[in-house]
mmCIF file with all atom_site columns, C-alpha atoms in Angstrom:
data_model
loop_
_atom_site.group_PDB
_atom_site.id
_atom_site.type_symbol
_atom_site.label_atom_id
_atom_site.label_alt_id
_atom_site.label_comp_id
_atom_site.label_asym_id
_atom_site.label_entity_id
_atom_site.label_seq_id
_atom_site.pdbx_PDB_ins_code
_atom_site.Cartn_x
_atom_site.Cartn_y
_atom_site.Cartn_z
_atom_site.occupancy
_atom_site.B_iso_or_equiv
_atom_site.pdbx_formal_charge
_atom_site.auth_seq_id
_atom_site.auth_comp_id
_atom_site.auth_asym_id
_atom_site.auth_atom_id
_atom_site.pdbx_PDB_model_num
ATOM 1   C CA . MET S 1 1   ? 0.000  0.000  0.000   1.00 0.00 ? 189 MET S CA 1
ATOM 2   C CA . ILE S 1 2   ? 2.709  2.480  1.012   1.00 0.00 ? 190 ILE S CA 1
ATOM 3   C CA . TYR S 1 3   ? 4.911  1.376  -1.886  1.00 0.00 ? 191 TYR S CA 1
ATOM 4   C CA . SER S 1 4   ? 2.056  1.913  -4.370  1.00 0.00 ? 192 SER S CA 1
ATOM 5   C CA . SER S 1 5   ? 1.333  5.356  -2.967  1.00 0.00 ? 193 SER S CA 1
ATOM 6   C CA . PHE S 1 6   ? 4.969  6.368  -3.280  1.00 0.00 ? 194 PHE S CA 1
ATOM 7   C CA . LYS S 1 7   ? 4.938  5.219  -6.904  1.00 0.00 ? 195 LYS S CA 1
ATOM 8   C CA . VAL S 1 8   ? 2.094  7.680  -7.515  1.00 0.00 ? 196 VAL S CA 1
ATOM 9   C CA . VAL S 1 9   ? 4.037  10.480 -5.806  1.00 0.00 ? 197 VAL S CA 1
ATOM 10  C CA . LEU S 1 10  ? 7.144  9.683  -7.851  1.00 0.00 ? 198 LEU S CA 1
ATOM 11  C CA . ARG S 1 11  ? 5.120  9.787  -11.079 1.00 0.00 ? 199 ARG S CA 1
ATOM 12  C CA . LEU S 1 12  ? 4.089  13.317 -10.187 1.00 0.00 ? 200 LEU S CA 1
ATOM 13  C CA . ILE S 1 13  ? 7.654  14.330 -9.326  1.00 0.00 ? 201 ILE S CA 1
ATOM 14  C CA . LEU S 1 14  ? 9.627  12.701 -12.133 1.00 0.00 ? 202 LEU S CA 1
ATOM 15  C CA . PRO S 1 15  ? 8.623  15.309 -14.754 1.00 0.00 ? 203 PRO S CA 1
ATOM 16  C CA . TRP S 1 16  ? 10.487 17.859 -12.654 1.00 0.00 ? 204 TRP S CA 1
ATOM 17  C CA . LEU S 1 17  ? 13.708 15.917 -13.217 1.00 0.00 ? 205 LEU S CA 1
ATOM 18  C CA . ALA S 1 18  ? 13.572 16.631 -16.921 1.00 0.00 ? 206 ALA S CA 1
ATOM 19  C CA . MET S 1 19  ? 13.691 20.316 -16.057 1.00 0.00 ? 207 MET S CA 1
ATOM 20  C CA . LEU S 1 20  ? 16.622 19.824 -13.694 1.00 0.00 ? 208 LEU S CA 1
ATOM 21  C CA . LEU S 1 21  ? 19.096 18.610 -16.283 1.00 0.00 ? 209 LEU S CA 1
ATOM 22  C CA . SER S 1 22  ? 19.294 21.997 -18.040 1.00 0.00 ? 210 SER S CA 1
ATOM 23  C CA . GLN S 1 23  ? 20.218 24.530 -15.333 1.00 0.00 ? 211 GLN S CA 1
ATOM 24  C CA . PRO S 1 24  ? 25.587 26.331 -7.933  1.00 0.00 ? 212 PRO S CA 1
ATOM 25  C CA . ALA S 1 25  ? 24.162 24.625 -5.117  1.00 0.00 ? 213 ALA S CA 1
ATOM 26  C CA . THR S 1 26  ? 24.439 24.241 -1.364  1.00 0.00 ? 214 THR S CA 1
ATOM 27  C CA . ALA S 1 27  ? 21.978 21.474 -0.483  1.00 0.00 ? 215 ALA S CA 1
ATOM 28  C CA . GLY S 1 28  ? 23.146 18.785 1.882   1.00 0.00 ? 216 GLY S CA 1
ATOM 29  C CA . PRO S 1 29  ? 23.330 17.479 5.455   1.00 0.00 ? 217 PRO S CA 1
ATOM 30  C CA . MET S 1 30  ? 26.750 19.039 6.196   1.00 0.00 ? 218 MET S CA 1
ATOM 31  C CA . GLY S 1 31  ? 28.541 22.313 5.534   1.00 0.00 ? 219 GLY S CA 1
ATOM 32  C CA . PHE S 1 32  ? 32.026 23.221 4.363   1.00 0.00 ? 220 PHE S CA 1
ATOM 33  C CA . ASP S 1 33  ? 35.302 22.067 5.949   1.00 0.00 ? 221 ASP S CA 1
ATOM 34  C CA . GLU S 1 34  ? 35.488 22.907 9.682   1.00 0.00 ? 222 GLU S CA 1
ATOM 35  C CA . SER S 1 35  ? 31.934 24.277 9.721   1.00 0.00 ? 223 SER S CA 1
ATOM 36  C CA . ILE S 1 36  ? 29.219 23.471 12.236  1.00 0.00 ? 224 ILE S CA 1
ATOM 37  C CA . MET S 1 37  ? 25.716 22.739 10.974  1.00 0.00 ? 225 MET S CA 1
ATOM 38  C CA . ALA S 1 38  ? 22.591 22.808 13.140  1.00 0.00 ? 226 ALA S CA 1
ATOM 39  C CA . MET S 1 39  ? 19.219 21.596 11.838  1.00 0.00 ? 227 MET S CA 1
ATOM 40  C CA . GLY S 1 40  ? 15.748 21.008 13.222  1.00 0.00 ? 228 GLY S CA 1
ATOM 41  C CA . ASP S 1 41  ? 12.495 19.513 11.894  1.00 0.00 ? 229 ASP S CA 1
ATOM 42  C CA . PHE S 1 42  ? 9.365  19.761 14.031  1.00 0.00 ? 230 PHE S CA 1
ATOM 43  C CA . ASN S 1 43  ? 5.703  18.786 13.843  1.00 0.00 ? 231 ASN S CA 1
ATOM 44  C CA . ASN S 1 44  ? 3.228  16.890 16.047  1.00 0.00 ? 232 ASN S CA 1
ATOM 45  C CA . ASN S 1 45  ? 4.547  13.378 15.369  1.00 0.00 ? 233 ASN S CA 1
ATOM 46  C CA . TRP S 1 46  ? 8.144  14.014 14.288  1.00 0.00 ? 234 TRP S CA 1
ATOM 47  C CA . ARG S 1 47  ? 10.721 16.178 16.057  1.00 0.00 ? 235 ARG S CA 1
ATOM 48  C CA . GLU S 1 48  ? 14.359 15.975 15.089  1.00 0.00 ? 236 GLU S CA 1
ATOM 49  C CA . SER S 1 49  ? 17.357 18.140 15.883  1.00 0.00 ? 237 SER S CA 1
ATOM 50  C CA . PHE S 1 50  ? 21.022 17.554 15.141  1.00 0.00 ? 238 PHE S CA 1
ATOM 51  C CA . VAL S 1 51  ? 24.386 19.258 15.123  1.00 0.00 ? 239 VAL S CA 1
ATOM 52  C CA . ASN S 1 52  ? 27.450 18.086 13.234  1.00 0.00 ? 240 ASN S CA 1
ATOM 53  C CA . TYR S 1 53  ? 31.003 19.288 12.630  1.00 0.00 ? 241 TYR S CA 1
ATOM 54  C CA . ALA S 1 54  ? 32.749 18.862 9.277   1.00 0.00 ? 242 ALA S CA 1
ATOM 55  C CA . ILE S 1 55  ? 36.242 17.498 9.904   1.00 0.00 ? 243 ILE S CA 1
ATOM 56  C CA . THR S 1 56  ? 37.017 17.450 6.165   1.00 0.00 ? 244 THR S CA 1
ATOM 57  C CA . PRO S 1 57  ? 35.205 18.743 3.052   1.00 0.00 ? 245 PRO S CA 1
ATOM 58  C CA . ARG S 1 58  ? 33.511 15.306 2.830   1.00 0.00 ? 246 ARG S CA 1
ATOM 59  C CA . ASP S 1 59  ? 33.143 14.024 6.414   1.00 0.00 ? 247 ASP S CA 1
ATOM 60  C CA . ALA S 1 60  ? 31.205 15.200 9.463   1.00 0.00 ? 248 ALA S CA 1
ATOM 61  C CA . PHE S 1 61  ? 30.477 13.781 12.907  1.00 0.00 ? 249 PHE S CA 1
ATOM 62  C CA . GLY S 1 62  ? 27.627 14.873 15.127  1.00 0.00 ? 250 GLY S CA 1
ATOM 63  C CA . VAL S 1 63  ? 24.836 14.078 17.551  1.00 0.00 ? 251 VAL S CA 1
ATOM 64  C CA . SER S 1 64  ? 21.088 14.008 17.057  1.00 0.00 ? 252 SER S CA 1
ATOM 65  C CA . ALA S 1 65  ? 17.875 13.574 19.021  1.00 0.00 ? 253 ALA S CA 1
ATOM 66  C CA . THR S 1 66  ? 14.626 12.400 17.451  1.00 0.00 ? 254 THR S CA 1
ATOM 67  C CA . TYR S 1 67  ? 11.077 11.925 18.719  1.00 0.00 ? 255 TYR S CA 1
ATOM 68  C CA . MET S 1 68  ? 8.641  9.842  16.638  1.00 0.00 ? 256 MET S CA 1
ATOM 69  C CA . ARG S 1 69  ? 4.996  9.058  17.290  1.00 0.00 ? 257 ARG S CA 1
ATOM 70  C CA . ALA S 1 70  ? 2.421  6.937  15.479  1.00 0.00 ? 258 ALA S CA 1
ATOM 71  C CA . ASP S 1 71  ? -0.590 8.549  13.828  1.00 0.00 ? 259 ASP S CA 1
ATOM 72  C CA . ASP S 1 72  ? -2.911 7.051  16.455  1.00 0.00 ? 260 ASP S CA 1
ATOM 73  C CA . LYS S 1 73  ? -0.529 8.139  19.262  1.00 0.00 ? 261 LYS S CA 1
ATOM 74  C CA . ALA S 1 74  ? -0.359 4.542  20.545  1.00 0.00 ? 262 ALA S CA 1
ATOM 75  C CA . LYS S 1 75  ? 3.388  4.241  19.844  1.00 0.00 ? 263 LYS S CA 1
ATOM 76  C CA . SER S 1 76  ? 6.197  6.667  20.580  1.00 0.00 ? 264 SER S CA 1
ATOM 77  C CA . ARG S 1 77  ? 9.960  6.489  20.103  1.00 0.00 ? 265 ARG S CA 1
ATOM 78  C CA . THR S 1 78  ? 12.829 8.612  21.397  1.00 0.00 ? 266 THR S CA 1
ATOM 79  C CA . LEU S 1 79  ? 16.245 8.265  19.794  1.00 0.00 ? 267 LEU S CA 1
ATOM 80  C CA . GLU S 1 80  ? 19.625 9.714  20.760  1.00 0.00 ? 268 GLU S CA 1
ATOM 81  C CA . GLU S 1 81  ? 22.531 8.878  18.482  1.00 0.00 ? 269 GLU S CA 1
ATOM 82  C CA . VAL S 1 82  ? 26.033 9.701  17.351  1.00 0.00 ? 270 VAL S CA 1
ATOM 83  C CA . THR S 1 83  ? 26.048 10.381 13.616  1.00 0.00 ? 271 THR S CA 1
ATOM 84  C CA . TYR S 1 84  ? 28.436 10.269 10.672  1.00 0.00 ? 272 TYR S CA 1
ATOM 85  C CA . THR S 1 85  ? 27.887 11.999 7.318   1.00 0.00 ? 273 THR S CA 1
ATOM 86  C CA . ARG S 1 86  ? 29.943 11.321 4.204   1.00 0.00 ? 274 ARG S CA 1
ATOM 87  C CA . LEU S 1 87  ? 29.790 12.991 0.795   1.00 0.00 ? 275 LEU S CA 1
ATOM 88  C CA . LEU S 1 88  ? 30.122 9.970  -1.482  1.00 0.00 ? 276 LEU S CA 1
ATOM 89  C CA . LYS S 1 89  ? 30.000 11.745 -4.827  1.00 0.00 ? 277 LYS S CA 1
ATOM 90  C CA . ARG S 1 90  ? 29.543 15.253 -6.197  1.00 0.00 ? 278 ARG S CA 1
ATOM 91  C CA . TRP S 1 91  ? 28.699 16.261 -9.747  1.00 0.00 ? 279 TRP S CA 1
ATOM 92  C CA . ASN S 1 92  ? 29.344 19.889 -10.721 1.00 0.00 ? 280 ASN S CA 1
ATOM 93  C CA . ALA S 1 93  ? 27.824 21.663 -13.710 1.00 0.00 ? 281 ALA S CA 1
ATOM 94  C CA . PRO S 1 94  ? 28.200 25.334 -14.719 1.00 0.00 ? 282 PRO S CA 1
ATOM 95  C CA . HIS S 1 95  ? 24.962 26.317 -12.965 1.00 0.00 ? 283 HIS S CA 1
ATOM 96  C CA . ALA S 1 96  ? 24.017 23.258 -10.918 1.00 0.00 ? 284 ALA S CA 1
ATOM 97  C CA . GLN S 1 97  ? 25.250 20.649 -8.472  1.00 0.00 ? 285 GLN S CA 1
ATOM 98  C CA . ALA S 1 98  ? 24.221 17.108 -7.521  1.00 0.00 ? 286 ALA S CA 1
ATOM 99  C CA . ASN S 1 99  ? 25.351 15.159 -4.449  1.00 0.00 ? 287 ASN S CA 1
ATOM 100 C CA . LEU S 1 100 ? 25.129 11.618 -3.133  1.00 0.00 ? 288 LEU S CA 1
ATOM 101 C CA . TRP S 1 101 ? 25.454 11.308 0.655   1.00 0.00 ? 289 TRP S CA 1
ATOM 102 C CA . PHE S 1 102 ? 25.754 8.587  3.258   1.00 0.00 ? 290 PHE S CA 1
ATOM 103 C CA . GLN S 1 103 ? 24.143 9.380  6.606   1.00 0.00 ? 291 GLN S CA 1
ATOM 104 C CA . GLY S 1 104 ? 24.167 6.999  9.535   1.00 0.00 ? 292 GLY S CA 1
ATOM 105 C CA . GLY S 1 105 ? 24.357 6.676  13.265  1.00 0.00 ? 293 GLY S CA 1
ATOM 106 C CA . ILE S 1 106 ? 24.267 4.418  16.290  1.00 0.00 ? 294 ILE S CA 1
ATOM 107 C CA . GLY S 1 107 ? 22.496 5.102  19.546  1.00 0.00 ? 295 GLY S CA 1
ATOM 108 C CA . ALA S 1 108 ? 19.778 4.244  22.020  1.00 0.00 ? 296 ALA S CA 1
ATOM 109 C CA . LEU S 1 109 ? 16.088 3.910  21.192  1.00 0.00 ? 297 LEU S CA 1
ATOM 110 C CA . GLN S 1 110 ? 13.458 4.178  23.909  1.00 0.00 ? 298 GLN S CA 1
ATOM 111 C CA . GLY S 1 111 ? 9.920  3.163  23.049  1.00 0.00 ? 299 GLY S CA 1
ATOM 112 C CA . GLU S 1 112 ? 6.451  2.941  24.489  1.00 0.00 ? 300 GLU S CA 1
ATOM 113 C CA . ASP S 1 113 ? 3.579  0.954  22.987  1.00 0.00 ? 301 ASP S CA 1
ATOM 114 C CA . GLU S 1 114 ? 0.174  1.528  24.533  1.00 0.00 ? 302 GLU S CA 1
ATOM 115 C CA . ARG S 1 115 ? -2.214 -1.402 24.592  1.00 0.00 ? 303 ARG S CA 1
ATOM 116 C CA . VAL S 1 116 ? -5.540 -1.955 26.293  1.00 0.00 ? 304 VAL S CA 1
ATOM 117 C CA . GLY S 1 117 ? -4.806 -1.953 30.013  1.00 0.00 ? 305 GLY S CA 1
ATOM 118 C CA . LYS S 1 118 ? -1.050 -2.117 29.482  1.00 0.00 ? 306 LYS S CA 1
ATOM 119 C CA . ASP S 1 119 ? 1.948  0.011  28.454  1.00 0.00 ? 307 ASP S CA 1
ATOM 120 C CA . ASP S 1 120 ? 5.022  -1.723 27.066  1.00 0.00 ? 308 ASP S CA 1
ATOM 121 C CA . LYS S 1 121 ? 8.252  0.231  27.476  1.00 0.00 ? 309 LYS S CA 1
ATOM 122 C CA . PHE S 1 122 ? 11.633 -0.780 26.109  1.00 0.00 ? 310 PHE S CA 1
ATOM 123 C CA . SER S 1 123 ? 15.142 0.456  25.393  1.00 0.00 ? 311 SER S CA 1
ATOM 124 C CA . LYS S 1 124 ? 17.268 -0.921 22.548  1.00 0.00 ? 312 LYS S CA 1
ATOM 125 C CA . PHE S 1 125 ? 20.476 -0.353 20.612  1.00 0.00 ? 313 PHE S CA 1
ATOM 126 C CA . VAL S 1 126 ? 19.655 1.174  17.210  1.00 0.00 ? 314 VAL S CA 1
ATOM 127 C CA . TYR S 1 127 ? 21.567 1.737  13.966  1.00 0.00 ? 315 TYR S CA 1
ATOM 128 C CA . THR S 1 128 ? 20.448 4.143  11.233  1.00 0.00 ? 316 THR S CA 1
ATOM 129 C CA . PRO S 1 129 ? 22.288 3.901  7.869   1.00 0.00 ? 317 PRO S CA 1
ATOM 130 C CA . GLY S 1 130 ? 20.861 5.778  4.919   1.00 0.00 ? 318 GLY S CA 1
ATOM 131 C CA . VAL S 1 131 ? 21.513 7.573  1.640   1.00 0.00 ? 319 VAL S CA 1
ATOM 132 C CA . GLN S 1 132 ? 20.438 10.907 0.231   1.00 0.00 ? 320 GLN S CA 1
ATOM 133 C CA . PHE S 1 133 ? 20.579 12.310 -3.293  1.00 0.00 ? 321 PHE S CA 1
ATOM 134 C CA . ASP S 1 134 ? 20.028 15.996 -3.957  1.00 0.00 ? 322 ASP S CA 1
ATOM 135 C CA . TYR S 1 135 ? 20.162 18.239 -6.996  1.00 0.00 ? 323 TYR S CA 1
ATOM 136 C CA . GLU S 1 136 ? 19.924 22.009 -6.944  1.00 0.00 ? 324 GLU S CA 1
ATOM 137 C CA . THR S 1 137 ? 20.257 25.012 -9.195  1.00 0.00 ? 325 THR S CA 1
ATOM 138 C CA . THR S 1 138 ? 19.612 28.617 -8.301  1.00 0.00 ? 326 THR S CA 1
ATOM 139 C CA . ARG S 1 139 ? 15.928 28.041 -9.138  1.00 0.00 ? 327 ARG S CA 1
ATOM 140 C CA . ILE S 1 140 ? 15.106 24.315 -8.831  1.00 0.00 ? 328 ILE S CA 1
ATOM 141 C CA . TYR S 1 141 ? 15.571 21.749 -6.062  1.00 0.00 ? 329 TYR S CA 1
ATOM 142 C CA . PHE S 1 142 ? 15.133 17.965 -5.771  1.00 0.00 ? 330 PHE S CA 1
ATOM 143 C CA . LEU S 1 143 ? 15.941 15.536 -2.949  1.00 0.00 ? 331 LEU S CA 1
ATOM 144 C CA . ALA S 1 144 ? 15.308 11.834 -2.335  1.00 0.00 ? 332 ALA S CA 1
ATOM 145 C CA . ALA S 1 145 ? 16.356 10.077 0.876   1.00 0.00 ? 333 ALA S CA 1
ATOM 146 C CA . HIS S 1 146 ? 15.935 6.668  2.474   1.00 0.00 ? 334 HIS S CA 1
ATOM 147 C CA . ARG S 1 147 ? 17.166 5.799  5.955   1.00 0.00 ? 335 ARG S CA 1
ATOM 148 C CA . LEU S 1 148 ? 16.902 2.618  8.006   1.00 0.00 ? 336 LEU S CA 1
ATOM 149 C CA . TYR S 1 149 ? 15.931 2.919  11.655  1.00 0.00 ? 337 TYR S CA 1
ATOM 150 C CA . ARG S 1 150 ? 16.608 -0.605 12.895  1.00 0.00 ? 338 ARG S CA 1
ATOM 151 C CA . ALA S 1 151 ? 16.772 -2.298 16.301  1.00 0.00 ? 339 ALA S CA 1
ATOM 152 C CA . SER S 1 152 ? 15.889 -5.774 17.528  1.00 0.00 ? 340 SER S CA 1
ATOM 153 C CA . GLY S 1 153 ? 12.286 -6.286 16.420  1.00 0.00 ? 341 GLY S CA 1
ATOM 154 C CA . ILE S 1 154 ? 12.060 -2.699 15.131  1.00 0.00 ? 342 ILE S CA 1
ATOM 155 C CA . ASN S 1 155 ? 11.826 -1.450 11.544  1.00 0.00 ? 343 ASN S CA 1
ATOM 156 C CA . HIS S 1 156 ? 10.990 2.238  11.196  1.00 0.00 ? 344 HIS S CA 1
ATOM 157 C CA . ASP S 1 157 ? 12.600 2.874  7.816   1.00 0.00 ? 345 ASP S CA 1
ATOM 158 C CA . TYR S 1 158 ? 12.097 6.448  6.621   1.00 0.00 ? 346 TYR S CA 1
ATOM 159 C CA . THR S 1 159 ? 11.588 7.641  3.039   1.00 0.00 ? 347 THR S CA 1
ATOM 160 C CA . SER S 1 160 ? 11.371 11.238 1.851   1.00 0.00 ? 348 SER S CA 1
ATOM 161 C CA . VAL S 1 161 ? 11.059 12.939 -1.551  1.00 0.00 ? 349 VAL S CA 1
ATOM 162 C CA . ARG S 1 162 ? 11.205 16.712 -2.062  1.00 0.00 ? 350 ARG S CA 1
ATOM 163 C CA . VAL S 1 163 ? 10.825 19.078 -5.013  1.00 0.00 ? 351 VAL S CA 1
ATOM 164 C CA . GLY S 1 164 ? 10.924 22.846 -5.019  1.00 0.00 ? 352 GLY S CA 1
ATOM 165 C CA . PHE S 1 165 ? 11.499 26.014 -6.962  1.00 0.00 ? 353 PHE S CA 1
ATOM 166 C CA . SER S 1 166 ? 12.515 29.559 -6.138  1.00 0.00 ? 354 SER S CA 1
ATOM 167 C CA . PHE S 1 167 ? 10.329 32.466 -7.166  1.00 0.00 ? 355 PHE S CA 1
ATOM 168 C CA . TYR S 1 168 ? 13.280 34.474 -8.454  1.00 0.00 ? 356 TYR S CA 1
ATOM 169 C CA . GLU S 1 169 ? 17.071 34.584 -8.239  1.00 0.00 ? 357 GLU S CA 1
ATOM 170 C CA . THR S 1 170 ? 18.825 36.781 -5.694  1.00 0.00 ? 358 THR S CA 1
ATOM 171 C CA . ASP S 1 171 ? 22.383 37.596 -4.701  1.00 0.00 ? 359 ASP S CA 1
ATOM 172 C CA . TYR S 1 172 ? 24.082 36.096 -1.631  1.00 0.00 ? 360 TYR S CA 1
ATOM 173 C CA . GLU S 1 173 ? 23.210 39.054 0.616   1.00 0.00 ? 361 GLU S CA 1
ATOM 174 C CA . SER S 1 174 ? 19.462 38.903 -0.108  1.00 0.00 ? 362 SER S CA 1
ATOM 175 C CA . THR S 1 175 ? 16.690 36.600 1.120   1.00 0.00 ? 363 THR S CA 1
ATOM 176 C CA . GLN S 1 176 ? 15.421 34.133 -1.481  1.00 0.00 ? 364 GLN S CA 1
ATOM 177 C CA . PRO S 1 177 ? 11.940 32.551 -1.151  1.00 0.00 ? 365 PRO S CA 1
ATOM 178 C CA . TRP S 1 178 ? 11.303 28.973 -2.282  1.00 0.00 ? 366 TRP S CA 1
ATOM 179 C CA . LEU S 1 179 ? 8.221  26.781 -2.481  1.00 0.00 ? 367 LEU S CA 1
ATOM 180 C CA . ILE S 1 180 ? 8.976  23.219 -1.296  1.00 0.00 ? 368 ILE S CA 1
ATOM 181 C CA . LEU S 1 181 ? 6.732  20.151 -1.504  1.00 0.00 ? 369 LEU S CA 1
ATOM 182 C CA . GLU S 1 182 ? 7.696  17.056 0.493   1.00 0.00 ? 370 GLU S CA 1
ATOM 183 C CA . ALA S 1 183 ? 6.183  13.570 0.730   1.00 0.00 ? 371 ALA S CA 1
ATOM 184 C CA . ARG S 1 184 ? 7.471  11.271 3.493   1.00 0.00 ? 372 ARG S CA 1
ATOM 185 C CA . ASN S 1 185 ? 6.608  8.151  5.481   1.00 0.00 ? 373 ASN S CA 1
ATOM 186 C CA . MET S 1 186 ? 8.001  6.181  8.421   1.00 0.00 ? 374 MET S CA 1
ATOM 187 C CA . ASN S 1 187 ? 7.404  2.441  8.368   1.00 0.00 ? 375 ASN S CA 1
ATOM 188 C CA . GLY S 1 188 ? 5.697  0.914  11.393  1.00 0.00 ? 376 GLY S CA 1
ATOM 189 C CA . LEU S 1 189 ? 4.445  4.229  12.733  1.00 0.00 ? 377 LEU S CA 1
ATOM 190 C CA . SER S 1 190 ? 2.253  5.495  9.902   1.00 0.00 ? 378 SER S CA 1
ATOM 191 C CA . GLU S 1 191 ? 0.205  3.846  7.187   1.00 0.00 ? 379 GLU S CA 1
ATOM 192 C CA . LYS S 1 192 ? -0.227 7.226  5.512   1.00 0.00 ? 380 LYS S CA 1
ATOM 193 C CA . ILE S 1 193 ? 2.054  9.463  3.477   1.00 0.00 ? 381 ILE S CA 1
ATOM 194 C CA . GLU S 1 194 ? 2.568  12.910 4.914   1.00 0.00 ? 382 GLU S CA 1
ATOM 195 C CA . VAL S 1 195 ? 2.577  15.607 2.221   1.00 0.00 ? 383 VAL S CA 1
ATOM 196 C CA . THR S 1 196 ? 3.636  19.120 3.204   1.00 0.00 ? 384 THR S CA 1
ATOM 197 C CA . PRO S 1 197 ? 3.901  22.258 1.073   1.00 0.00 ? 385 PRO S CA 1
ATOM 198 C CA . MET S 1 198 ? 6.305  24.700 2.723   1.00 0.00 ? 386 MET S CA 1
ATOM 199 C CA . LEU S 1 199 ? 7.626  28.191 2.179   1.00 0.00 ? 387 LEU S CA 1
ATOM 200 C CA . ARG S 1 200 ? 11.429 28.287 2.528   1.00 0.00 ? 388 ARG S CA 1
ATOM 201 C CA . LEU S 1 201 ? 13.401 31.479 3.076   1.00 0.00 ? 389 LEU S CA 1
ATOM 202 C CA . ILE S 1 202 ? 17.174 31.313 2.496   1.00 0.00 ? 390 ILE S CA 1
ATOM 203 C CA . ASN S 1 203 ? 19.599 34.028 3.531   1.00 0.00 ? 391 ASN S CA 1
ATOM 204 C CA . LYS S 1 204 ? 23.335 33.335 3.318   1.00 0.00 ? 392 LYS S CA 1
ATOM 205 C CA . SER S 1 205 ? 23.973 30.218 5.475   1.00 0.00 ? 393 SER S CA 1
ATOM 206 C CA . PHE S 1 206 ? 20.539 30.120 7.132   1.00 0.00 ? 394 PHE S CA 1
ATOM 207 C CA . PHE S 1 207 ? 17.128 28.870 6.072   1.00 0.00 ? 395 PHE S CA 1
ATOM 208 C CA . VAL S 1 208 ? 13.719 28.429 7.655   1.00 0.00 ? 396 VAL S CA 1
ATOM 209 C CA . GLU S 1 209 ? 10.738 26.453 6.332   1.00 0.00 ? 397 GLU S CA 1
ATOM 210 C CA . ALA S 1 210 ? 7.128  26.520 7.490   1.00 0.00 ? 398 ALA S CA 1
ATOM 211 C CA . GLY S 1 211 ? 3.972  24.844 6.226   1.00 0.00 ? 399 GLY S CA 1
ATOM 212 C CA . VAL S 1 212 ? 0.899  22.742 7.023   1.00 0.00 ? 400 VAL S CA 1
ATOM 213 C CA . ASN S 1 213 ? 0.674  19.062 6.046   1.00 0.00 ? 401 ASN S CA 1
ATOM 214 C CA . ASN S 1 214 ? -2.228 17.095 4.591   1.00 0.00 ? 402 ASN S CA 1
ATOM 215 C CA . PHE S 1 215 ? -3.323 16.191 8.151   1.00 0.00 ? 403 PHE S CA 1
ATOM 216 C CA . HIS S 1 216 ? -3.739 19.933 8.926   1.00 0.00 ? 404 HIS S CA 1
ATOM 217 C CA . GLU S 1 217 ? -0.713 19.911 11.254  1.00 0.00 ? 405 GLU S CA 1
ATOM 218 C CA . PRO S 1 218 ? 1.877  22.710 11.267  1.00 0.00 ? 406 PRO S CA 1
ATOM 219 C CA . ARG S 1 219 ? 5.512  21.988 10.490  1.00 0.00 ? 407 ARG S CA 1
ATOM 220 C CA . PHE S 1 220 ? 8.658  24.067 10.999  1.00 0.00 ? 408 PHE S CA 1
ATOM 221 C CA . ASN S 1 221 ? 12.245 23.420 9.881   1.00 0.00 ? 409 ASN S CA 1
ATOM 222 C CA . PHE S 1 222 ? 15.476 25.361 10.125  1.00 0.00 ? 410 PHE S CA 1
ATOM 223 C CA . MET S 1 223 ? 19.152 25.050 9.180   1.00 0.00 ? 411 MET S CA 1
ATOM 224 C CA . TYR S 1 224 ? 22.136 27.200 10.111  1.00 0.00 ? 412 TYR S CA 1
ATOM 225 C CA . ILE S 1 225 ? 25.795 26.781 9.147   1.00 0.00 ? 413 ILE S CA 1
ATOM 226 C CA . PHE S 1 226 ? 28.428 28.624 11.168  1.00 0.00 ? 414 PHE S CA 1
#
């Protein structure tokens, strides 16, 4: 069911890719060498924050904290982990850039499953390998990511696809508005696909995003590189 729904979403998104191959870029889960990146992603059922430090132009180590909750609120998960990010491959074009990333971590997962007359609580070792591909020009943006959230008896694999465009080009000193559309799902916690249109504002090394998903829930994201 989820796989079929994602196929529909991808059919809607794939035409954008034809536009992408004709148009520099700064998308990605880490900054430049010796930079610190802080990011956050928050809504009712998903709250994630992380900080990492780039030790080379391609490698970063960090820490993250994530809260996940099922649609029916019967399951909740809290994850603290140490993370590693690696730029596997970069493709540069005159006015565009594409990147393939590895993102992973190890940590502790605490969970609570509510059942009739009983609450089951547990704590487990978790590992979270994943990959991300992004492509960006000064006007168009695409991202696809898949990450495994695995522990003994746990499979909360996460899939996300994003497309976006900017309303107009600006210089580095000015704020640039973007419209972003994201579809995502977490296995074992939701049988539905969350779709969120968001307004993104980028200024230098900072961006904020805000929107409301198809469940009428607000969402807020931010990123800052310093």
